[in-house]
mmCIF file of C-alpha atoms in Angstrom:
data_model
loop_
_atom_site.group_PDB
_atom_site.id
_atom_site.type_symbol
_atom_site.label_atom_id
_atom_site.label_comp_id
_atom_site.label_asym_id
_atom_site.label_seq_id
_atom_site.Cartn_x
_atom_site.Cartn_y
_atom_site.Cartn_z
ATOM 1 C CA MET A 1 253.886 213.134 156.321
ATOM 2 C CA LYS A 2 250.987 215.161 157.661
ATOM 3 C CA SER A 3 251.768 214.403 161.272
ATOM 4 C CA SER A 4 255.497 215.075 160.890
ATOM 5 C CA LEU A 5 254.797 218.406 159.168
ATOM 6 C CA HIS A 6 252.254 219.216 161.879
ATOM 7 C CA MET A 7 254.754 218.400 164.653
ATOM 8 C CA LEU A 8 257.459 220.433 162.907
ATOM 9 C CA ALA A 9 255.128 223.436 162.688
ATOM 10 C CA ILE A 10 254.202 223.193 166.353
ATOM 11 C CA SER A 11 257.797 222.792 167.489
ATOM 12 C CA MET A 12 258.908 225.745 165.373
ATOM 13 C CA MET A 13 256.134 227.874 166.855
ATOM 14 C CA LEU A 14 257.412 227.099 170.325
ATOM 15 C CA VAL A 15 261.039 227.918 169.678
ATOM 16 C CA ALA A 16 260.571 230.485 166.858
ATOM 17 C CA PRO A 17 264.234 230.928 165.893
ATOM 18 C CA PRO A 18 265.283 234.403 164.787
ATOM 19 C CA LEU A 19 264.975 235.144 161.093
ATOM 20 C CA MET A 20 267.818 236.088 158.862
ATOM 21 C CA ALA A 21 270.387 236.079 161.628
ATOM 22 C CA GLN A 22 272.815 237.960 159.406
ATOM 23 C CA GLU A 23 270.496 240.979 159.591
ATOM 24 C CA MET A 24 269.984 240.657 163.319
ATOM 25 C CA LYS A 25 272.433 241.688 165.997
ATOM 26 C CA PRO A 26 272.809 240.548 169.595
ATOM 27 C CA LYS A 27 271.521 242.995 172.154
ATOM 28 C CA PRO A 28 274.299 244.797 174.012
ATOM 29 C CA ALA A 29 275.803 243.002 177.016
ATOM 30 C CA GLY A 30 274.319 243.735 180.388
ATOM 31 C CA ASP A 31 270.755 242.707 179.676
ATOM 32 C CA ALA A 32 269.520 239.940 181.929
ATOM 33 C CA VAL A 33 267.772 238.098 179.081
ATOM 34 C CA PRO A 34 269.741 237.613 175.871
ATOM 35 C CA MET A 35 267.625 238.652 172.925
ATOM 36 C CA MET A 36 268.093 239.374 169.252
ATOM 37 C CA ILE A 37 267.319 242.757 167.798
ATOM 38 C CA ILE A 38 266.653 243.765 164.229
ATOM 39 C CA ASP A 39 267.225 247.188 162.788
ATOM 40 C CA ARG A 40 264.447 249.310 161.305
ATOM 41 C CA PRO A 41 265.475 249.026 157.614
ATOM 42 C CA SER A 42 265.760 245.242 157.845
ATOM 43 C CA PHE A 43 262.391 244.955 159.585
ATOM 44 C CA VAL A 44 260.709 247.101 156.914
ATOM 45 C CA LYS A 45 262.371 245.180 154.070
ATOM 46 C CA MET A 46 261.522 241.745 155.467
ATOM 47 C CA THR A 47 258.002 242.780 156.473
ATOM 48 C CA SER A 48 257.261 244.263 153.053
ATOM 49 C CA SER A 49 258.485 241.142 151.228
ATOM 50 C CA SER A 50 256.705 238.731 153.551
ATOM 51 C CA ASN A 51 253.460 240.678 153.369
ATOM 52 C CA GLU A 52 253.557 240.855 149.567
ATOM 53 C CA PHE A 53 254.427 237.153 149.292
ATOM 54 C CA GLU A 54 251.523 236.131 151.503
ATOM 55 C CA ILE A 55 249.097 238.231 149.428
ATOM 56 C CA LEU A 56 250.389 237.067 146.023
ATOM 57 C CA SER A 57 250.571 233.411 147.006
ATOM 58 C CA SER A 58 247.064 233.531 148.477
ATOM 59 C CA LYS A 59 245.685 235.100 145.303
ATOM 60 C CA LEU A 60 246.838 231.986 143.439
ATOM 61 C CA VAL A 61 244.408 229.897 145.503
ATOM 62 C CA GLY A 62 241.407 231.174 143.532
ATOM 63 C CA GLN A 63 243.039 229.987 140.310
ATOM 64 C CA LYS A 64 244.504 226.696 141.475
ATOM 65 C CA THR A 65 242.098 224.933 143.838
ATOM 66 C CA ASN A 66 238.436 224.343 144.566
ATOM 67 C CA ASN A 67 239.104 223.532 148.226
ATOM 68 C CA GLU A 68 236.706 225.864 150.058
ATOM 69 C CA ARG A 69 238.578 225.714 153.375
ATOM 70 C CA ILE A 70 241.836 226.778 151.742
ATOM 71 C CA LYS A 71 239.969 229.517 149.853
ATOM 72 C CA GLN A 72 238.481 230.870 153.106
ATOM 73 C CA ILE A 73 241.872 231.040 154.773
ATOM 74 C CA ALA A 74 243.479 232.577 151.676
ATOM 75 C CA ASP A 75 240.766 235.258 151.604
ATOM 76 C CA MET A 76 241.426 236.037 155.273
ATOM 77 C CA ILE A 77 245.183 236.240 154.612
ATOM 78 C CA ILE A 78 244.672 238.569 151.626
ATOM 79 C CA ALA A 79 242.351 240.881 153.580
ATOM 80 C CA ASP A 80 244.510 241.012 156.715
ATOM 81 C CA HIS A 81 247.817 241.423 154.872
ATOM 82 C CA THR A 82 246.372 244.122 152.620
ATOM 83 C CA LYS A 83 245.277 245.963 155.762
ATOM 84 C CA ALA A 84 248.690 245.392 157.390
ATOM 85 C CA GLY A 85 250.469 246.712 154.284
ATOM 86 C CA LYS A 86 248.399 249.901 154.409
ATOM 87 C CA LYS A 87 249.068 250.255 158.132
ATOM 88 C CA LEU A 88 252.811 249.852 157.530
ATOM 89 C CA GLU A 89 252.673 252.560 154.852
ATOM 90 C CA GLU A 90 250.767 254.895 157.203
ATOM 91 C CA THR A 91 253.189 254.212 160.048
ATOM 92 C CA LEU A 92 256.182 254.955 157.832
ATOM 93 C CA ALA A 93 254.520 258.055 156.346
ATOM 94 C CA GLU A 94 254.300 259.525 159.848
ATOM 95 C CA LYS A 95 258.111 259.510 159.815
ATOM 96 C CA ASP A 96 258.328 260.822 156.229
ATOM 97 C CA ALA A 97 259.463 257.414 155.042
ATOM 98 C CA ALA A 98 257.948 254.816 152.757
ATOM 99 C CA PRO A 99 258.251 251.094 152.216
ATOM 100 C CA PRO A 100 260.198 250.032 149.144
ATOM 101 C CA SER A 101 258.196 250.681 145.984
ATOM 102 C CA PRO A 102 257.653 248.594 144.077
ATOM 103 C CA ILE A 103 258.006 245.923 146.729
ATOM 104 C CA GLN A 104 260.794 243.526 145.882
ATOM 105 C CA LEU A 105 260.328 239.978 147.094
ATOM 106 C CA LEU A 106 263.286 238.534 148.923
ATOM 107 C CA PRO A 107 264.850 235.644 146.964
ATOM 108 C CA LYS A 108 263.292 232.993 149.224
ATOM 109 C CA HIS A 109 259.810 234.497 148.772
ATOM 110 C CA LYS A 110 260.323 234.723 145.003
ATOM 111 C CA LYS A 111 261.408 231.075 144.884
ATOM 112 C CA MET A 112 258.385 229.910 146.906
ATOM 113 C CA LEU A 113 256.039 231.962 144.718
ATOM 114 C CA ASP A 114 257.577 230.480 141.567
ATOM 115 C CA GLN A 115 257.091 226.960 142.963
ATOM 116 C CA LEU A 116 253.450 227.689 143.750
ATOM 117 C CA GLN A 117 252.820 229.107 140.291
ATOM 118 C CA SER A 118 254.032 225.896 138.679
ATOM 119 C CA ALA A 119 252.132 223.515 140.996
ATOM 120 C CA GLU A 120 248.636 222.188 140.246
ATOM 121 C CA GLY A 121 245.836 220.357 142.038
ATOM 122 C CA LYS A 122 246.630 218.507 145.247
ATOM 123 C CA ASP A 123 250.341 219.326 144.853
ATOM 124 C CA PHE A 124 249.453 223.017 144.893
ATOM 125 C CA GLU A 125 247.291 222.630 148.003
ATOM 126 C CA VAL A 126 249.999 220.802 149.950
ATOM 127 C CA LEU A 127 252.680 223.252 148.813
ATOM 128 C CA TYR A 128 250.492 226.281 149.597
ATOM 129 C CA VAL A 129 249.873 225.078 153.145
ATOM 130 C CA ASP A 130 253.571 224.304 153.565
ATOM 131 C CA VAL A 131 254.807 227.706 152.367
ATOM 132 C CA GLN A 132 252.131 229.583 154.320
ATOM 133 C CA THR A 133 253.152 227.687 157.445
ATOM 134 C CA GLN A 134 256.809 228.569 156.859
ATOM 135 C CA ALA A 135 256.078 232.194 155.969
ATOM 136 C CA HIS A 136 253.845 232.733 158.987
ATOM 137 C CA MET A 137 256.274 231.067 161.409
ATOM 138 C CA GLU A 138 258.965 233.410 160.142
ATOM 139 C CA ALA A 139 256.658 236.437 160.271
ATOM 140 C CA VAL A 140 255.609 235.649 163.840
ATOM 141 C CA ALA A 141 259.271 235.363 164.881
ATOM 142 C CA LEU A 142 260.143 238.601 163.070
ATOM 143 C CA PHE A 143 257.273 240.558 164.618
ATOM 144 C CA ARG A 144 257.898 239.146 168.107
ATOM 145 C CA THR A 145 261.543 240.116 167.833
ATOM 146 C CA TYR A 146 260.847 243.645 166.643
ATOM 147 C CA ALA A 147 258.014 244.141 169.136
ATOM 148 C CA GLY A 148 260.450 243.263 171.926
ATOM 149 C CA SER A 149 263.564 245.065 170.770
ATOM 150 C CA GLY A 150 262.780 247.460 167.926
ATOM 151 C CA GLU A 151 264.327 250.904 167.837
ATOM 152 C CA ASP A 152 261.407 252.739 166.179
ATOM 153 C CA GLN A 153 258.535 252.906 168.657
ATOM 154 C CA SER A 154 255.886 253.511 165.996
ATOM 155 C CA LEU A 155 257.006 250.326 164.196
ATOM 156 C CA VAL A 156 257.139 248.508 167.538
ATOM 157 C CA GLY A 157 253.479 249.482 167.973
ATOM 158 C CA PHE A 158 252.720 248.241 164.445
ATOM 159 C CA ALA A 159 254.469 244.935 165.206
ATOM 160 C CA LYS A 160 252.558 244.482 168.469
ATOM 161 C CA GLU A 161 249.246 245.342 166.802
ATOM 162 C CA THR A 162 249.824 243.008 163.819
ATOM 163 C CA LEU A 163 251.294 240.025 165.683
ATOM 164 C CA PRO A 164 247.985 238.521 166.919
ATOM 165 C CA ARG A 165 246.622 238.326 163.330
ATOM 166 C CA LEU A 166 249.811 236.601 162.176
ATOM 167 C CA GLU A 167 249.477 234.084 165.013
ATOM 168 C CA THR A 168 245.845 233.493 163.992
ATOM 169 C CA HIS A 169 246.898 232.874 160.381
ATOM 170 C CA LEU A 170 249.557 230.438 161.538
ATOM 171 C CA ALA A 171 247.045 228.520 163.643
ATOM 172 C CA HIS A 172 244.652 228.287 160.681
ATOM 173 C CA VAL A 173 247.252 227.030 158.209
ATOM 174 C CA ILE A 174 248.498 224.483 160.728
ATOM 175 C CA MET A 175 244.932 223.163 161.054
ATOM 176 C CA LEU A 176 244.877 222.740 157.269
ATOM 177 C CA ILE A 177 247.786 220.283 157.493
ATOM 178 C CA ASP A 178 245.496 217.664 159.046
ATOM 179 C CA GLU A 179 242.817 218.286 156.429
ATOM 180 C CA LEU A 180 245.008 217.539 153.419
#
């Protein structure tokens, strides 16, 4: 199972399919490279939910496992996503806008969080690594898409600035797959 999950994670990183295709639109004809775009409200909504999910799910680690490696990565995720959430707020404030408050988790994030809350021990560890892998693959795809085709240049800058940390998180959670 570990190796198949590991291979799935790597293959998904390489192809990184667009997220929530119903909220994404094809770029107008005439561009040499077909690409998906996502509108500003959808990017903010998905980013806010993903960010909150990654923080809340990582906070569960301190309560549910003694695995020091998972705790280290969870602490990094909490710190970086807290910083990213503040940066998103600042970026939106420059435009006299604000992220949704309180942040509402998308149904898929709520479901994954509920599953984590009910898991214990080794089951929790495996599930945590799985959902963090999924969440970070989706976040990387979302941020890459917006960085390449976003309509709000200040949010494009935010996406470009945040993307390397998301890729780092993804690499770390993928390494955890082999350790479990």
